């Protein structure tokens, strides 16, 4: 079993739909990161969470430390949101352990 | 403030040659991380460096791979005697000196192809 598990692996949505991507981890963490990898391969850091909830535009990230679970939500999804979304657990020494990623496709 | 820069963006090597990948962190960042993404696989941590120090190299293969982050100049990931299995995208990320508590900023990656 991987230390960081994401679901679903693939997700197809229609424009405007509310999207949720889930991440569970089995290690002790100092923070949980959400990243976006574009079709061209570039990686953008979306959020870093150690507790509670963060919001940036149409993106919302939550974390439940007791349950070792985090979710990334996208409201009013748009085709430009199509990308791979990756969660990563930051453990001691700033090391990141990554999930396998969720391929999101938003159709117009 | 320029972002994290990596060069070259694409590198082709024949088996047995050496590959040198460079990473210039964001201005003011003194922490550098290297990650590898094999084809059709997720990202994997390789090494974490601060200026002139290797902090954590637990993700680095024991042979042929080395990394440095000198006092002046970019961080270098060096792969000696490359093999086909080294073909991958190599990303570096940087963060400020008061990390943890800060986001890691990723470079565009170097795509290494070993023929």
mmCIF file of C-alpha atoms in Angstrom:
data_model
loop_
_atom_site.group_PDB
_atom_site.id
_atom_site.type_symbol
_atom_site.label_atom_id
_atom_site.label_comp_id
_atom_site.label_asym_id
_atom_site.label_seq_id
_atom_site.Cartn_x
_atom_site.Cartn_y
_atom_site.Cartn_z
ATOM 1 C CA UNK A 1 0.000 0.000 0.000
ATOM 2 C CA UNK A 2 1.330 3.424 -0.956
ATOM 3 C CA UNK A 3 1.886 5.938 1.817
ATOM 4 C CA UNK A 4 -0.213 8.468 -0.134
ATOM 5 C CA UNK A 5 -3.320 7.300 -1.970
ATOM 6 C CA UNK A 6 -5.467 9.413 -4.257
ATOM 7 C CA UNK A 7 -8.900 8.811 -5.693
ATOM 8 C CA UNK A 8 -10.161 8.740 -8.275
ATOM 9 C CA UNK A 9 -7.290 8.020 -10.670
ATOM 10 C CA UNK A 10 -9.236 9.476 -13.572
ATOM 11 C CA UNK A 11 -12.125 11.907 -13.503
ATOM 12 C CA UNK A 12 -14.159 13.305 -16.378
ATOM 13 C CA UNK A 13 -16.590 16.140 -15.753
ATOM 14 C CA UNK A 14 -18.758 18.538 -17.686
ATOM 15 C CA UNK A 15 -17.999 22.227 -17.548
ATOM 16 C CA UNK A 16 -19.586 23.821 -14.505
ATOM 17 C CA UNK A 17 -19.604 20.700 -12.337
ATOM 18 C CA UNK A 18 -18.307 20.610 -8.766
ATOM 19 C CA UNK A 19 -15.272 18.347 -8.513
ATOM 20 C CA UNK A 20 -13.743 16.567 -5.530
ATOM 21 C CA UNK A 21 -10.414 14.750 -5.449
ATOM 22 C CA UNK A 22 -9.500 12.799 -2.338
ATOM 23 C CA UNK A 23 -6.164 12.038 -0.716
ATOM 24 C CA UNK A 24 -5.439 9.685 2.177
ATOM 25 C CA UNK A 25 -2.061 9.242 3.787
ATOM 26 C CA UNK A 26 -0.656 6.784 6.286
ATOM 27 C CA UNK A 27 2.422 8.659 7.496
ATOM 28 C CA UNK A 28 2.862 11.429 10.023
ATOM 29 C CA UNK A 29 3.039 14.725 8.216
ATOM 30 C CA UNK A 30 4.078 18.295 8.863
ATOM 31 C CA UNK A 31 2.023 19.521 5.889
ATOM 32 C CA UNK A 32 -0.029 18.297 2.940
ATOM 33 C CA UNK A 33 0.558 19.787 -0.502
ATOM 34 C CA UNK A 34 -1.690 19.913 -3.541
ATOM 35 C CA UNK A 35 0.007 20.348 -6.918
ATOM 36 C CA UNK A 36 -1.229 20.751 -10.469
ATOM 37 C CA UNK A 37 0.673 19.291 -13.411
ATOM 38 C CA UNK A 38 -0.270 20.724 -16.769
ATOM 39 C CA UNK A 39 -0.409 18.694 -19.986
ATOM 40 C CA UNK A 40 2.945 20.219 -20.953
ATOM 41 C CA UNK A 41 4.453 18.806 -17.763
ATOM 42 C CA UNK A 42 4.934 21.953 -15.673
ATOM 43 C CA UNK A 43 4.090 21.715 -11.979
ATOM 44 C CA UNK A 44 2.360 24.429 -9.991
ATOM 45 C CA UNK A 45 1.929 24.377 -6.246
ATOM 46 C CA UNK A 46 -1.722 25.026 -5.374
ATOM 47 C CA UNK A 47 -1.915 24.673 -1.599
ATOM 48 C CA UNK A 48 0.076 23.740 1.442
ATOM 49 C CA UNK A 49 -2.070 22.748 4.437
ATOM 50 C CA UNK A 50 -1.348 21.709 7.970
ATOM 51 C CA UNK A 51 -4.891 22.132 9.297
ATOM 52 C CA UNK A 52 -8.368 23.301 8.356
ATOM 53 C CA UNK A 53 -9.202 24.751 4.999
ATOM 54 C CA UNK A 54 -7.744 27.048 2.369
ATOM 55 C CA UNK A 55 -9.423 28.742 -0.597
ATOM 56 C CA UNK A 56 -7.962 30.302 -3.705
ATOM 57 C CA UNK A 57 -10.388 31.391 -6.367
ATOM 58 C CA UNK A 58 -12.467 28.362 -7.375
ATOM 59 C CA UNK A 59 -10.174 25.945 -5.563
ATOM 60 C CA UNK A 60 -10.705 24.797 -1.993
ATOM 61 C CA UNK A 61 -8.494 22.408 -0.038
ATOM 62 C CA UNK A 62 -9.393 20.811 3.274
ATOM 63 C CA UNK A 63 -7.549 18.525 5.625
ATOM 64 C CA UNK A 64 -8.624 16.335 8.541
ATOM 65 C CA UNK A 65 -5.514 15.510 10.532
ATOM 66 C CA UNK A 66 -7.244 12.936 12.773
ATOM 67 C CA UNK A 67 -8.564 10.992 9.784
ATOM 68 C CA UNK A 68 -5.396 11.547 7.703
ATOM 69 C CA UNK A 69 -7.469 12.739 4.775
ATOM 70 C CA UNK A 70 -7.475 15.765 2.504
ATOM 71 C CA UNK A 71 -9.754 16.868 -0.298
ATOM 72 C CA UNK A 72 -9.334 19.256 -3.201
ATOM 73 C CA UNK A 73 -12.525 20.810 -4.534
ATOM 74 C CA UNK A 74 -13.002 22.738 -7.749
ATOM 75 C CA UNK A 75 -16.173 24.781 -8.066
ATOM 76 C CA UNK A 76 -17.653 25.737 -11.451
ATOM 77 C CA UNK A 77 -15.108 23.604 -13.298
ATOM 78 C CA UNK A 78 -13.764 24.781 -16.646
ATOM 79 C CA UNK A 79 -11.917 22.988 -19.455
ATOM 80 C CA UNK A 80 -8.753 24.897 -18.515
ATOM 81 C CA UNK A 81 -8.831 23.018 -15.170
ATOM 82 C CA UNK A 82 -7.962 19.846 -17.093
ATOM 83 C CA UNK A 83 -4.673 18.636 -15.638
ATOM 84 C CA UNK A 84 -3.200 16.062 -13.279
ATOM 85 C CA UNK A 85 -3.744 16.924 -9.619
ATOM 86 C CA UNK A 86 -1.221 15.507 -7.174
ATOM 87 C CA UNK A 87 -1.259 15.417 -3.419
ATOM 88 C CA UNK A 88 1.987 15.132 -1.524
ATOM 89 C CA UNK A 89 2.676 14.468 2.142
ATOM 90 C CA UNK A 90 5.507 16.425 3.674
ATOM 91 C CA UNK A 91 7.259 14.341 6.282
ATOM 92 C CA UNK A 92 10.228 15.046 8.484
ATOM 93 C CA UNK A 93 13.047 16.894 6.831
ATOM 94 C CA UNK A 94 10.820 18.515 4.223
ATOM 95 C CA UNK A 95 10.679 15.355 2.113
ATOM 96 C CA UNK A 96 7.581 15.075 -0.102
ATOM 97 C CA UNK A 97 5.913 11.715 -0.759
ATOM 98 C CA UNK A 98 3.570 11.951 -3.719
ATOM 99 C CA UNK A 99 0.314 10.299 -4.651
ATOM 100 C CA UNK A 100 -0.039 8.843 -8.125
ATOM 101 C CA UNK A 101 -2.119 11.786 -9.299
ATOM 102 C CA UNK A 102 -5.667 12.264 -10.538
ATOM 103 C CA UNK A 103 -6.131 12.950 -14.249
ATOM 104 C CA UNK A 104 -8.980 15.459 -14.545
ATOM 105 C CA UNK A 105 -10.654 16.160 -17.865
ATOM 106 C CA UNK A 106 -13.323 18.844 -18.021
ATOM 107 C CA UNK A 107 -15.362 18.806 -21.211
ATOM 108 C CA UNK A 108 -17.041 21.929 -22.580
ATOM 109 C CA UNK B 1 11.434 37.761 -9.518
ATOM 110 C CA UNK B 2 12.149 34.964 -11.961
ATOM 111 C CA UNK B 3 10.869 31.539 -11.062
ATOM 112 C CA UNK B 4 12.905 28.396 -10.646
ATOM 113 C CA UNK B 5 14.936 27.809 -13.780
ATOM 114 C CA UNK B 6 16.170 24.500 -15.077
ATOM 115 C CA UNK B 7 18.383 23.794 -18.025
ATOM 116 C CA UNK B 8 18.526 22.198 -20.355
ATOM 117 C CA UNK B 9 14.805 21.624 -20.834
ATOM 118 C CA UNK B 10 15.514 18.567 -22.979
ATOM 119 C CA UNK B 11 18.653 16.444 -22.934
ATOM 120 C CA UNK B 12 19.497 13.471 -25.120
ATOM 121 C CA UNK B 13 22.335 11.187 -24.114
ATOM 122 C CA UNK B 14 23.642 7.851 -25.330
ATOM 123 C CA UNK B 15 24.125 5.020 -22.894
ATOM 124 C CA UNK B 16 27.330 5.448 -20.938
ATOM 125 C CA UNK B 17 27.499 9.232 -21.269
ATOM 126 C CA UNK B 18 27.142 11.709 -18.429
ATOM 127 C CA UNK B 19 24.130 13.961 -17.883
ATOM 128 C CA UNK B 20 24.337 17.242 -15.993
ATOM 129 C CA UNK B 21 21.096 18.925 -15.015
ATOM 130 C CA UNK B 22 21.092 22.455 -13.628
ATOM 131 C CA UNK B 23 18.668 24.184 -11.333
ATOM 132 C CA UNK B 24 18.723 27.848 -10.395
ATOM 133 C CA UNK B 25 16.411 28.468 -7.432
ATOM 134 C CA UNK B 26 14.264 31.527 -7.023
ATOM 135 C CA UNK B 27 16.083 34.573 -5.745
ATOM 136 C CA UNK B 28 16.515 34.362 -1.993
ATOM 137 C CA UNK B 29 15.806 30.621 -1.835
ATOM 138 C CA UNK B 30 18.505 28.515 -0.244
ATOM 139 C CA UNK B 31 16.733 25.135 -0.198
ATOM 140 C CA UNK B 32 16.644 22.951 -3.320
ATOM 141 C CA UNK B 33 14.867 19.646 -3.888
ATOM 142 C CA UNK B 34 15.244 17.258 -6.817
ATOM 143 C CA UNK B 35 12.441 14.935 -7.927
ATOM 144 C CA UNK B 36 12.216 12.344 -10.696
ATOM 145 C CA UNK B 37 9.154 11.358 -12.691
ATOM 146 C CA UNK B 38 9.589 8.157 -14.650
ATOM 147 C CA UNK B 39 7.336 7.655 -17.705
ATOM 148 C CA UNK B 40 3.762 6.883 -16.646
ATOM 149 C CA UNK B 41 4.743 7.051 -12.966
ATOM 150 C CA UNK B 42 4.374 9.521 -10.132
ATOM 151 C CA UNK B 43 6.947 11.925 -8.772
ATOM 152 C CA UNK B 44 9.609 10.562 -6.446
ATOM 153 C CA UNK B 45 11.834 12.485 -4.063
ATOM 154 C CA UNK B 46 15.550 12.234 -4.776
ATOM 155 C CA UNK B 47 17.529 14.712 -2.697
ATOM 156 C CA UNK B 48 17.202 17.830 -0.538
ATOM 157 C CA UNK B 49 20.065 20.311 -0.407
ATOM 158 C CA UNK B 50 20.874 23.569 1.248
ATOM 159 C CA UNK B 51 23.776 25.760 0.204
ATOM 160 C CA UNK B 52 26.926 23.594 0.347
ATOM 161 C CA UNK B 53 25.118 20.829 2.275
ATOM 162 C CA UNK B 54 23.226 17.666 1.381
ATOM 163 C CA UNK B 55 20.433 17.415 3.943
ATOM 164 C CA UNK B 56 18.618 14.271 2.763
ATOM 165 C CA UNK B 57 19.724 12.048 -0.106
ATOM 166 C CA UNK B 58 17.660 9.030 0.848
ATOM 167 C CA UNK B 59 15.847 9.024 -2.511
ATOM 168 C CA UNK B 60 18.991 9.024 -4.636
ATOM 169 C CA UNK B 61 20.169 5.811 -6.291
ATOM 170 C CA UNK B 62 23.362 4.751 -4.539
ATOM 171 C CA UNK B 63 25.447 4.588 -7.693
ATOM 172 C CA UNK B 64 26.003 6.969 -10.604
ATOM 173 C CA UNK B 65 23.881 9.804 -9.162
ATOM 174 C CA UNK B 66 25.207 12.810 -7.271
ATOM 175 C CA UNK B 67 23.957 16.278 -6.434
ATOM 176 C CA UNK B 68 25.505 19.485 -5.249
ATOM 177 C CA UNK B 69 24.432 23.022 -4.417
ATOM 178 C CA UNK B 70 27.551 25.177 -4.206
ATOM 179 C CA UNK B 71 27.831 28.508 -2.467
ATOM 180 C CA UNK B 72 27.770 30.223 -5.850
ATOM 181 C CA UNK B 73 25.917 29.014 -8.914
ATOM 182 C CA UNK B 74 23.117 26.570 -9.615
ATOM 183 C CA UNK B 75 22.418 23.205 -8.086
ATOM 184 C CA UNK B 76 23.663 20.352 -10.257
ATOM 185 C CA UNK B 77 22.236 16.838 -10.538
ATOM 186 C CA UNK B 78 24.824 14.627 -12.180
ATOM 187 C CA UNK B 79 24.164 11.201 -13.627
ATOM 188 C CA UNK B 80 27.198 9.223 -14.704
ATOM 189 C CA UNK B 81 27.147 6.397 -17.243
ATOM 190 C CA UNK B 82 23.485 6.864 -18.039
ATOM 191 C CA UNK B 83 21.281 3.879 -18.831
ATOM 192 C CA UNK B 84 17.907 3.739 -20.605
ATOM 193 C CA UNK B 85 16.128 3.463 -17.258
ATOM 194 C CA UNK B 86 17.349 6.965 -16.374
ATOM 195 C CA UNK B 87 15.050 8.426 -19.048
ATOM 196 C CA UNK B 88 12.626 10.571 -17.082
ATOM 197 C CA UNK B 89 11.587 14.111 -16.257
ATOM 198 C CA UNK B 90 13.719 15.617 -13.507
ATOM 199 C CA UNK B 91 12.168 18.481 -11.564
ATOM 200 C CA UNK B 92 13.782 20.722 -9.037
ATOM 201 C CA UNK B 93 11.967 22.893 -6.526
ATOM 202 C CA UNK B 94 13.153 25.602 -4.187
ATOM 203 C CA UNK B 95 11.950 27.184 -0.976
ATOM 204 C CA UNK B 96 13.036 30.086 1.212
ATOM 205 C CA UNK B 97 15.500 29.766 4.085
ATOM 206 C CA UNK B 98 12.782 29.919 6.754
ATOM 207 C CA UNK B 99 11.193 26.711 5.499
ATOM 208 C CA UNK B 100 9.346 24.653 6.791
ATOM 209 C CA UNK B 101 6.142 26.557 6.578
ATOM 210 C CA UNK B 102 6.688 27.603 2.996
ATOM 211 C CA UNK B 103 5.585 26.259 -0.360
ATOM 212 C CA UNK B 104 8.035 24.609 -2.704
ATOM 213 C CA UNK B 105 8.229 26.287 -6.114
ATOM 214 C CA UNK B 106 8.849 23.953 -9.022
ATOM 215 C CA UNK B 107 10.958 24.456 -12.101
ATOM 216 C CA UNK B 108 9.785 23.422 -15.589
ATOM 217 C CA UNK B 109 11.766 20.198 -15.513
ATOM 218 C CA UNK B 110 14.469 18.617 -17.645
ATOM 219 C CA UNK B 111 13.352 15.763 -19.889
ATOM 220 C CA UNK B 112 16.218 13.299 -20.194
ATOM 221 C CA UNK B 113 16.144 10.747 -22.976
ATOM 222 C CA UNK B 114 18.791 8.034 -23.025
ATOM 223 C CA UNK B 115 19.221 6.326 -26.388
#
